[in-house]
JSON list of C-alpha atoms in Angstrom, two decimals:
[
{"chain": "A", "resi": 1150, "resn": "MET", "atom": "CA", "xyz": [85.23, 70.61, 76.71]},
{"chain": "A", "resi": 1151, "resn": "SER", "atom": "CA", "xyz": [83.73, 68.79, 79.69]},
{"chain": "A", "resi": 1152, "resn": "ARG", "atom": "CA", "xyz": [85.71, 67.80, 82.87]},
{"chain": "A", "resi": 1153, "resn": "THR", "atom": "CA", "xyz": [85.38, 64.18, 81.88]},
{"chain": "A", "resi": 1154, "resn": "ASP", "atom": "CA", "xyz": [87.30, 64.79, 78.73]},
{"chain": "A", "resi": 1155, "resn": "LEU", "atom": "CA", "xyz": [90.43, 65.72, 80.74]},
{"chain": "A", "resi": 1156, "resn": "LYS", "atom": "CA", "xyz": [90.02, 62.97, 83.33]},
{"chain": "A", "resi": 1157, "resn": "PRO", "atom": "CA", "xyz": [93.21, 60.70, 83.40]},
{"chain": "A", "resi": 1158, "resn": "TYR", "atom": "CA", "xyz": [92.68, 57.03, 82.38]},
{"chain": "A", "resi": 1159, "resn": "TRP", "atom": "CA", "xyz": [94.87, 54.05, 82.75]},
{"chain": "A", "resi": 1160, "resn": "ASN", "atom": "CA", "xyz": [95.54, 51.04, 80.70]},
{"chain": "A", "resi": 1161, "resn": "THR", "atom": "CA", "xyz": [98.38, 48.72, 79.85]},
{"chain": "A", "resi": 1162, "resn": "ASN", "atom": "CA", "xyz": [99.91, 51.25, 77.40]},
{"chain": "A", "resi": 1163, "resn": "VAL", "atom": "CA", "xyz": [99.62, 54.12, 79.92]},
{"chain": "A", "resi": 1164, "resn": "ALA", "atom": "CA", "xyz": [101.46, 51.92, 82.42]},
{"chain": "A", "resi": 1165, "resn": "ARG", "atom": "CA", "xyz": [104.59, 52.25, 80.32]},
{"chain": "A", "resi": 1166, "resn": "HIS", "atom": "CA", "xyz": [104.47, 56.21, 80.38]},
{"chain": "A", "resi": 1167, "resn": "PRO", "atom": "CA", "xyz": [106.56, 56.76, 83.52]},
{"chain": "A", "resi": 1168, "resn": "GLY", "atom": "CA", "xyz": [109.48, 54.75, 82.13]},
{"chain": "A", "resi": 1169, "resn": "ILE", "atom": "CA", "xyz": [109.20, 56.62, 78.83]},
{"chain": "A", "resi": 1170, "resn": "LEU", "atom": "CA", "xyz": [109.24, 59.99, 80.45]},
{"chain": "A", "resi": 1171, "resn": "ARG", "atom": "CA", "xyz": [112.33, 58.96, 82.49]},
{"chain": "A", "resi": 1172, "resn": "ALA", "atom": "CA", "xyz": [114.15, 58.12, 79.18]},
{"chain": "A", "resi": 1173, "resn": "VAL", "atom": "CA", "xyz": [113.82, 61.66, 77.86]},
{"chain": "A", "resi": 1174, "resn": "PRO", "atom": "CA", "xyz": [117.33, 63.20, 77.73]},
{"chain": "A", "resi": 1175, "resn": "GLU", "atom": "CA", "xyz": [118.15, 66.37, 79.73]},
{"chain": "A", "resi": 1176, "resn": "GLY", "atom": "CA", "xyz": [117.81, 69.46, 77.70]},
{"chain": "A", "resi": 1177, "resn": "CYS", "atom": "CA", "xyz": [115.47, 67.82, 75.00]},
{"chain": "A", "resi": 1178, "resn": "SER", "atom": "CA", "xyz": [114.33, 70.52, 72.69]},
{"chain": "A", "resi": 1179, "resn": "GLU", "atom": "CA", "xyz": [112.28, 68.32, 70.20]},
{"chain": "A", "resi": 1180, "resn": "ALA", "atom": "CA", "xyz": [110.28, 65.19, 70.89]},
{"chain": "A", "resi": 1181, "resn": "LEU", "atom": "CA", "xyz": [108.18, 63.11, 68.54]},
{"chain": "A", "resi": 1182, "resn": "ASP", "atom": "CA", "xyz": [105.44, 60.76, 69.67]},
{"chain": "A", "resi": 1183, "resn": "VAL", "atom": "CA", "xyz": [104.70, 58.33, 66.74]},
{"chain": "A", "resi": 1184, "resn": "GLY", "atom": "CA", "xyz": [101.15, 57.11, 66.80]},
{"chain": "A", "resi": 1185, "resn": "CYS", "atom": "CA", "xyz": [100.17, 59.47, 69.56]},
{"chain": "A", "resi": 1186, "resn": "GLY", "atom": "CA", "xyz": [96.36, 58.67, 69.68]},
{"chain": "A", "resi": 1187, "resn": "ASP", "atom": "CA", "xyz": [94.49, 61.28, 71.64]},
{"chain": "A", "resi": 1188, "resn": "GLY", "atom": "CA", "xyz": [97.77, 62.90, 72.68]},
{"chain": "A", "resi": 1189, "resn": "LEU", "atom": "CA", "xyz": [98.00, 61.77, 76.37]},
{"chain": "A", "resi": 1190, "resn": "LEU", "atom": "CA", "xyz": [101.65, 60.97, 76.28]},
{"chain": "A", "resi": 1191, "resn": "ALA", "atom": "CA", "xyz": [102.53, 64.02, 74.07]},
{"chain": "A", "resi": 1192, "resn": "ARG", "atom": "CA", "xyz": [100.92, 66.30, 76.74]},
{"chain": "A", "resi": 1193, "resn": "LYS", "atom": "CA", "xyz": [102.90, 64.66, 79.46]},
{"chain": "A", "resi": 1194, "resn": "LEU", "atom": "CA", "xyz": [106.12, 65.04, 77.38]},
{"chain": "A", "resi": 1195, "resn": "THR", "atom": "CA", "xyz": [105.68, 68.79, 77.37]},
{"chain": "A", "resi": 1196, "resn": "GLY", "atom": "CA", "xyz": [107.01, 68.57, 80.99]},
{"chain": "A", "resi": 1197, "resn": "ARG", "atom": "CA", "xyz": [110.30, 67.18, 79.68]},
{"chain": "A", "resi": 1198, "resn": "ALA", "atom": "CA", "xyz": [110.79, 68.76, 76.16]},
{"chain": "A", "resi": 1199, "resn": "GLN", "atom": "CA", "xyz": [110.66, 72.28, 74.88]},
{"chain": "A", "resi": 1200, "resn": "ARG", "atom": "CA", "xyz": [108.45, 71.27, 71.72]},
{"chain": "A", "resi": 1201, "resn": "VAL", "atom": "CA", "xyz": [106.58, 68.08, 71.21]},
{"chain": "A", "resi": 1202, "resn": "THR", "atom": "CA", "xyz": [105.03, 66.77, 67.89]},
{"chain": "A", "resi": 1203, "resn": "GLY", "atom": "CA", "xyz": [102.42, 63.99, 67.84]},
{"chain": "A", "resi": 1204, "resn": "ILE", "atom": "CA", "xyz": [101.72, 62.28, 64.62]},
{"chain": "A", "resi": 1205, "resn": "ASP", "atom": "CA", "xyz": [98.98, 59.73, 63.81]},
{"chain": "A", "resi": 1206, "resn": "SER", "atom": "CA", "xyz": [97.29, 58.58, 60.70]},
{"chain": "A", "resi": 1207, "resn": "SER", "atom": "CA", "xyz": [93.90, 58.48, 62.38]},
{"chain": "A", "resi": 1208, "resn": "ALA", "atom": "CA", "xyz": [91.91, 61.74, 61.58]},
{"chain": "A", "resi": 1209, "resn": "GLN", "atom": "CA", "xyz": [89.59, 60.87, 64.62]},
{"chain": "A", "resi": 1210, "resn": "MET", "atom": "CA", "xyz": [92.51, 60.60, 66.99]},
{"chain": "A", "resi": 1211, "resn": "ILE", "atom": "CA", "xyz": [94.30, 63.71, 65.82]},
{"chain": "A", "resi": 1212, "resn": "SER", "atom": "CA", "xyz": [91.14, 65.77, 66.01]},
{"chain": "A", "resi": 1213, "resn": "ARG", "atom": "CA", "xyz": [90.68, 64.64, 69.58]},
{"chain": "A", "resi": 1214, "resn": "ALA", "atom": "CA", "xyz": [94.40, 65.27, 70.43]},
{"chain": "A", "resi": 1215, "resn": "ARG", "atom": "CA", "xyz": [94.14, 68.88, 69.16]},
{"chain": "A", "resi": 1216, "resn": "GLU", "atom": "CA", "xyz": [91.08, 69.49, 71.17]},
{"chain": "A", "resi": 1217, "resn": "LEU", "atom": "CA", "xyz": [92.70, 68.16, 74.33]},
{"chain": "A", "resi": 1218, "resn": "ALA", "atom": "CA", "xyz": [95.86, 70.22, 73.78]},
{"chain": "A", "resi": 1219, "resn": "ALA", "atom": "CA", "xyz": [94.16, 73.65, 74.03]},
{"chain": "A", "resi": 1220, "resn": "GLY", "atom": "CA", "xyz": [96.51, 75.78, 76.12]},
{"chain": "A", "resi": 1221, "resn": "HIS", "atom": "CA", "xyz": [99.63, 73.88, 75.14]},
{"chain": "A", "resi": 1222, "resn": "PRO", "atom": "CA", "xyz": [101.37, 76.08, 72.33]},
{"chain": "A", "resi": 1223, "resn": "GLU", "atom": "CA", "xyz": [104.51, 73.79, 72.46]},
{"chain": "A", "resi": 1224, "resn": "LEU", "atom": "CA", "xyz": [102.39, 70.94, 71.11]},
{"chain": "A", "resi": 1225, "resn": "THR", "atom": "CA", "xyz": [101.84, 70.24, 67.50]},
{"chain": "A", "resi": 1226, "resn": "PHE", "atom": "CA", "xyz": [99.80, 67.39, 66.03]},
{"chain": "A", "resi": 1227, "resn": "ILE", "atom": "CA", "xyz": [100.11, 65.99, 62.50]},
{"chain": "A", "resi": 1228, "resn": "GLU", "atom": "CA", "xyz": [97.60, 63.83, 60.84]},
{"chain": "A", "resi": 1229, "resn": "ASP", "atom": "CA", "xyz": [99.77, 61.53, 58.49]},
{"chain": "A", "resi": 1230, "resn": "ASP", "atom": "CA", "xyz": [101.79, 58.36, 58.15]},
{"chain": "A", "resi": 1231, "resn": "PHE", "atom": "CA", "xyz": [105.09, 59.11, 59.83]},
{"chain": "A", "resi": 1232, "resn": "ARG", "atom": "CA", "xyz": [106.95, 56.86, 57.36]},
{"chain": "A", "resi": 1233, "resn": "THR", "atom": "CA", "xyz": [106.19, 59.21, 54.44]},
{"chain": "A", "resi": 1234, "resn": "SER", "atom": "CA", "xyz": [105.43, 62.46, 56.18]},
{"chain": "A", "resi": 1235, "resn": "ASP", "atom": "CA", "xyz": [107.74, 65.47, 55.66]},
{"chain": "A", "resi": 1236, "resn": "LEU", "atom": "CA", "xyz": [109.34, 65.36, 58.99]},
{"chain": "A", "resi": 1237, "resn": "PRO", "atom": "CA", "xyz": [112.84, 66.74, 59.54]},
{"chain": "A", "resi": 1238, "resn": "ALA", "atom": "CA", "xyz": [115.69, 64.13, 59.28]},
{"chain": "A", "resi": 1239, "resn": "ALA", "atom": "CA", "xyz": [117.73, 63.79, 62.39]},
{"chain": "A", "resi": 1240, "resn": "GLY", "atom": "CA", "xyz": [115.29, 66.44, 63.81]},
{"chain": "A", "resi": 1241, "resn": "TYR", "atom": "CA", "xyz": [114.34, 64.93, 67.18]},
{"chain": "A", "resi": 1242, "resn": "ASP", "atom": "CA", "xyz": [116.32, 64.64, 70.47]},
{"chain": "A", "resi": 1243, "resn": "PHE", "atom": "CA", "xyz": [113.71, 62.01, 71.68]},
{"chain": "A", "resi": 1244, "resn": "ILE", "atom": "CA", "xyz": [111.26, 59.74, 69.85]},
{"chain": "A", "resi": 1245, "resn": "CYS", "atom": "CA", "xyz": [108.82, 57.39, 71.36]},
{"chain": "A", "resi": 1246, "resn": "SER", "atom": "CA", "xyz": [105.97, 55.10, 70.04]},
{"chain": "A", "resi": 1247, "resn": "VAL", "atom": "CA", "xyz": [103.61, 53.04, 72.07]},
{"chain": "A", "resi": 1248, "resn": "SER", "atom": "CA", "xyz": [101.65, 49.99, 70.73]},
{"chain": "A", "resi": 1249, "resn": "THR", "atom": "CA", "xyz": [101.88, 51.37, 67.24]},
{"chain": "A", "resi": 1250, "resn": "ILE", "atom": "CA", "xyz": [104.67, 49.52, 65.47]},
{"chain": "A", "resi": 1251, "resn": "HIS", "atom": "CA", "xyz": [102.84, 46.21, 65.14]},
{"chain": "A", "resi": 1252, "resn": "HIS", "atom": "CA", "xyz": [100.43, 47.99, 62.76]},
{"chain": "A", "resi": 1253, "resn": "MET", "atom": "CA", "xyz": [103.30, 48.61, 60.37]},
{"chain": "A", "resi": 1254, "resn": "ASP", "atom": "CA", "xyz": [106.25, 46.85, 58.69]},
{"chain": "A", "resi": 1255, "resn": "PHE", "atom": "CA", "xyz": [108.53, 46.57, 61.77]},
{"chain": "A", "resi": 1256, "resn": "GLU", "atom": "CA", "xyz": [111.91, 46.90, 60.08]},
{"chain": "A", "resi": 1257, "resn": "ALA", "atom": "CA", "xyz": [110.71, 49.94, 57.88]},
{"chain": "A", "resi": 1258, "resn": "ALA", "atom": "CA", "xyz": [109.12, 51.77, 60.91]},
{"chain": "A", "resi": 1259, "resn": "LEU", "atom": "CA", "xyz": [112.23, 51.27, 63.13]},
{"chain": "A", "resi": 1260, "resn": "THR", "atom": "CA", "xyz": [114.52, 52.44, 60.32]},
{"chain": "A", "resi": 1261, "resn": "ARG", "atom": "CA", "xyz": [112.53, 55.49, 59.82]},
{"chain": "A", "resi": 1262, "resn": "MET", "atom": "CA", "xyz": [112.64, 56.31, 63.66]},
{"chain": "A", "resi": 1263, "resn": "ARG", "atom": "CA", "xyz": [116.35, 55.76, 63.55]},
{"chain": "A", "resi": 1264, "resn": "GLU", "atom": "CA", "xyz": [116.78, 58.31, 60.64]},
{"chain": "A", "resi": 1265, "resn": "LEU", "atom": "CA", "xyz": [114.58, 60.85, 62.39]},
{"chain": "A", "resi": 1266, "resn": "LEU", "atom": "CA", "xyz": [116.58, 60.74, 65.55]},
{"chain": "A", "resi": 1267, "resn": "ARG", "atom": "CA", "xyz": [119.39, 63.20, 66.03]},
{"chain": "A", "resi": 1268, "resn": "PRO", "atom": "CA", "xyz": [122.87, 61.80, 66.95]},
{"chain": "A", "resi": 1269, "resn": "GLY", "atom": "CA", "xyz": [122.92, 61.26, 70.75]},
{"chain": "A", "resi": 1270, "resn": "GLY", "atom": "CA", "xyz": [119.14, 61.14, 70.95]},
{"chain": "A", "resi": 1271, "resn": "THR", "atom": "CA", "xyz": [117.04, 58.58, 72.53]},
{"chain": "A", "resi": 1272, "resn": "LEU", "atom": "CA", "xyz": [114.49, 56.24, 71.03]},
{"chain": "A", "resi": 1273, "resn": "VAL", "atom": "CA", "xyz": [111.81, 54.30, 73.14]},
{"chain": "A", "resi": 1274, "resn": "VAL", "atom": "CA", "xyz": [109.45, 51.83, 71.51]},
{"chain": "A", "resi": 1275, "resn": "VAL", "atom": "CA", "xyz": [106.72, 49.97, 73.47]},
{"chain": "A", "resi": 1276, "resn": "GLY", "atom": "CA", "xyz": [105.12, 47.21, 71.51]},
{"chain": "A", "resi": 1277, "resn": "LEU", "atom": "CA", "xyz": [102.99, 44.09, 71.39]},
{"chain": "A", "resi": 1278, "resn": "ALA", "atom": "CA", "xyz": [104.31, 40.70, 70.12]},
{"chain": "A", "resi": 1279, "resn": "ARG", "atom": "CA", "xyz": [102.95, 37.22, 70.00]},
{"chain": "A", "resi": 1280, "resn": "GLU", "atom": "CA", "xyz": [103.95, 34.09, 72.03]},
{"chain": "A", "resi": 1281, "resn": "ALA", "atom": "CA", "xyz": [105.78, 31.58, 69.94]},
{"chain": "A", "resi": 1282, "resn": "THR", "atom": "CA", "xyz": [107.92, 29.38, 72.35]},
{"chain": "A", "resi": 1283, "resn": "PRO", "atom": "CA", "xyz": [107.15, 27.40, 75.37]},
{"chain": "A", "resi": 1284, "resn": "ALA", "atom": "CA", "xyz": [108.91, 30.07, 77.51]},
{"chain": "A", "resi": 1285, "resn": "ASP", "atom": "CA", "xyz": [106.66, 32.84, 75.99]},
{"chain": "A", "resi": 1286, "resn": "TRP", "atom": "CA", "xyz": [103.54, 30.83, 76.84]},
{"chain": "A", "resi": 1287, "resn": "ALA", "atom": "CA", "xyz": [104.88, 29.89, 80.36]},
{"chain": "A", "resi": 1288, "resn": "ALA", "atom": "CA", "xyz": [105.40, 33.61, 81.12]},
{"chain": "A", "resi": 1289, "resn": "ARG", "atom": "CA", "xyz": [101.97, 34.71, 79.74]},
{"chain": "A", "resi": 1290, "resn": "ILE", "atom": "CA", "xyz": [100.19, 31.97, 81.72]},
{"chain": "A", "resi": 1291, "resn": "ALA", "atom": "CA", "xyz": [102.00, 32.75, 84.87]},
{"chain": "A", "resi": 1292, "resn": "THR", "atom": "CA", "xyz": [101.30, 36.48, 84.76]},
{"chain": "A", "resi": 1293, "resn": "LEU", "atom": "CA", "xyz": [97.69, 36.27, 83.41]},
{"chain": "A", "resi": 1294, "resn": "PRO", "atom": "CA", "xyz": [96.04, 36.37, 86.90]},
{"chain": "A", "resi": 1295, "resn": "LEU", "atom": "CA", "xyz": [98.19, 39.54, 87.84]},
{"chain": "A", "resi": 1296, "resn": "VAL", "atom": "CA", "xyz": [97.31, 41.07, 84.50]},
{"chain": "A", "resi": 1297, "resn": "ARG", "atom": "CA", "xyz": [93.59, 40.61, 85.02]},
{"chain": "A", "resi": 1298, "resn": "ILE", "atom": "CA", "xyz": [93.67, 41.69, 88.66]},
{"chain": "A", "resi": 1299, "resn": "THR", "atom": "CA", "xyz": [95.62, 44.81, 87.76]},
{"chain": "A", "resi": 1300, "resn": "LYS", "atom": "CA", "xyz": [93.24, 45.84, 84.92]},
{"chain": "A", "resi": 1301, "resn": "VAL", "atom": "CA", "xyz": [90.12, 45.39, 87.25]},
{"chain": "A", "resi": 1302, "resn": "VAL", "atom": "CA", "xyz": [91.85, 47.30, 90.31]},
{"chain": "A", "resi": 1303, "resn": "ARG", "atom": "CA", "xyz": [93.12, 50.06, 87.97]},
{"chain": "A", "resi": 1304, "resn": "ARG", "atom": "CA", "xyz": [89.75, 50.21, 86.05]},
{"chain": "A", "resi": 1305, "resn": "ALA", "atom": "CA", "xyz": [91.48, 49.86, 82.79]},
{"chain": "A", "resi": 1306, "resn": "SER", "atom": "CA", "xyz": [90.02, 52.08, 80.04]},
{"chain": "A", "resi": 1307, "resn": "GLY", "atom": "CA", "xyz": [90.96, 54.22, 77.18]},
{"chain": "A", "resi": 1308, "resn": "PRO", "atom": "CA", "xyz": [89.79, 56.60, 74.34]},
{"chain": "A", "resi": 1309, "resn": "GLY", "atom": "CA", "xyz": [87.27, 55.20, 71.94]},
{"chain": "A", "resi": 1310, "resn": "GLY", "atom": "CA", "xyz": [88.22, 54.88, 68.26]},
{"chain": "A", "resi": 1311, "resn": "MET", "atom": "CA", "xyz": [91.76, 53.58, 68.87]},
{"chain": "A", "resi": 1312, "resn": "PRO", "atom": "CA", "xyz": [92.71, 51.31, 65.87]},
{"chain": "A", "resi": 1313, "resn": "ALA", "atom": "CA", "xyz": [93.45, 47.74, 66.94]},
{"chain": "A", "resi": 1314, "resn": "ALA", "atom": "CA", "xyz": [95.60, 44.98, 65.34]},
{"chain": "A", "resi": 1315, "resn": "ASP", "atom": "CA", "xyz": [97.05, 41.65, 66.39]},
{"chain": "A", "resi": 1316, "resn": "PRO", "atom": "CA", "xyz": [100.90, 41.45, 66.45]},
{"chain": "A", "resi": 1317, "resn": "TYR", "atom": "CA", "xyz": [102.34, 39.36, 63.70]},
{"chain": "A", "resi": 1318, "resn": "MET", "atom": "CA", "xyz": [105.88, 39.12, 65.12]},
{"chain": "A", "resi": 1319, "resn": "SER", "atom": "CA", "xyz": [106.99, 37.01, 68.01]},
{"chain": "A", "resi": 1320, "resn": "TYR", "atom": "CA", "xyz": [108.98, 38.36, 70.87]},
{"chain": "A", "resi": 1321, "resn": "GLY", "atom": "CA", "xyz": [112.01, 36.54, 69.58]},
{"chain": "A", "resi": 1322, "resn": "GLN", "atom": "CA", "xyz": [111.54, 38.01, 66.03]},
{"chain": "A", "resi": 1323, "resn": "VAL", "atom": "CA", "xyz": [111.17, 41.50, 67.67]},
{"chain": "A", "resi": 1324, "resn": "ARG", "atom": "CA", "xyz": [114.31, 41.16, 69.70]},
{"chain": "A", "resi": 1325, "resn": "GLY", "atom": "CA", "xyz": [116.45, 39.84, 66.80]},
{"chain": "A", "resi": 1326, "resn": "ALA", "atom": "CA", "xyz": [115.39, 42.52, 64.40]},
{"chain": "A", "resi": 1327, "resn": "ALA", "atom": "CA", "xyz": [115.76, 45.41, 66.86]},
{"chain": "A", "resi": 1328, "resn": "ARG", "atom": "CA", "xyz": [119.24, 44.20, 67.83]},
{"chain": "A", "resi": 1329, "resn": "ARG", "atom": "CA", "xyz": [120.30, 44.08, 64.10]},
{"chain": "A", "resi": 1330, "resn": "LEU", "atom": "CA", "xyz": [118.84, 47.58, 63.25]},
{"chain": "A", "resi": 1331, "resn": "LEU", "atom": "CA", "xyz": [119.78, 49.25, 66.55]},
{"chain": "A", "resi": 1332, "resn": "PRO", "atom": "CA", "xyz": [123.08, 47.95, 67.75]},
{"chain": "A", "resi": 1333, "resn": "GLY", "atom": "CA", "xyz": [123.24, 48.14, 71.56]},
{"chain": "A", "resi": 1334, "resn": "VAL", "atom": "CA", "xyz": [119.52, 48.46, 71.93]},
{"chain": "A", "resi": 1335, "resn": "ARG", "atom": "CA", "xyz": [118.14, 47.45, 75.42]},
{"chain": "A", "resi": 1336, "resn": "TYR", "atom": "CA", "xyz": [115.14, 45.03, 75.10]},
{"chain": "A", "resi": 1337, "resn": "ARG", "atom": "CA", "xyz": [112.87, 44.30, 78.01]},
{"chain": "A", "resi": 1338, "resn": "TRP", "atom": "CA", "xyz": [109.77, 42.12, 78.43]},
{"chain": "A", "resi": 1339, "resn": "HIS", "atom": "CA", "xyz": [107.13, 43.65, 80.59]},
{"chain": "A", "resi": 1340, "resn": "VAL", "atom": "CA", "xyz": [104.45, 41.70, 82.67]},
{"chain": "A", "resi": 1341, "resn": "LEU", "atom": "CA", "xyz": [101.50, 43.56, 81.15]},
{"chain": "A", "resi": 1342, "resn": "ARG", "atom": "CA", "xyz": [102.02, 41.91, 77.73]},
{"chain": "A", "resi": 1343, "resn": "ARG", "atom": "CA", "xyz": [104.37, 44.61, 76.35]},
{"chain": "A", "resi": 1344, "resn": "TYR", "atom": "CA", "xyz": [108.04, 44.79, 75.34]},
{"chain": "A", "resi": 1345, "resn": "SER", "atom": "CA", "xyz": [110.21, 47.86, 75.19]},
{"chain": "A", "resi": 1346, "resn": "LEU", "atom": "CA", "xyz": [113.17, 48.91, 73.19]},
{"chain": "A", "resi": 1347, "resn": "THR", "atom": "CA", "xyz": [115.49, 51.77, 74.45]},
{"chain": "A", "resi": 1348, "resn": "TRP", "atom": "CA", "xyz": [118.23, 52.88, 72.21]},
{"chain": "A", "resi": 1349, "resn": "ARG", "atom": "CA", "xyz": [120.61, 55.87, 72.30]},
{"chain": "A", "resi": 1350, "resn": "LYS", "atom": "CA", "xyz": [121.84, 56.86, 68.77]},
{"chain": "A", "resi": 1351, "resn": "PRO", "atom": "CA", "xyz": [125.63, 57.23, 68.66]},
{"chain": "A", "resi": 1352, "resn": "ALA", "atom": "CA", "xyz": [126.81, 60.81, 68.73]},
{"chain": "A", "resi": 1353, "resn": "LEU", "atom": "CA", "xyz": [128.96, 62.10, 65.82]}
]
């Protein structure tokens, strides 16, 4: 493995990593990264959780993640669709997913994450949505120069081979569905064209 393979990179997904890591509960034993890609976030999670599982349906991404995870015995990567994979129900203290859920049926994916989370556990979803209202478009237009400048200054890049898809739900639709499926969820809109959902599953 070359030095360039392990060189950190930045993009609008990586920009959300610090907030995700801050949300990991104390004493987290099992964490799950849904749509883990090349495993960058999963590797970071090893500093906050005893064991971390990354799952992705892309064979190329999982192969890359396993290669880069050499020396991390607490990391496991699974090539599969998390919606049908044999993952332990209520098996995780922390679940996160970054820019993955818009590739799936939103409600089915969010319901599955809810089922996989232990009582008292925390879920963080970072996603993309489409502009559908005048307020949405005003926010995008107002922040577009900042987004462009930030990407240039930070030299935004990422691993090749990452699947891409346009979001099919609006921000309002995401917010409404999330509040219905995850009572008490915290929804936030972020400048770099992302939203986040943070939810703590009620303890038994």
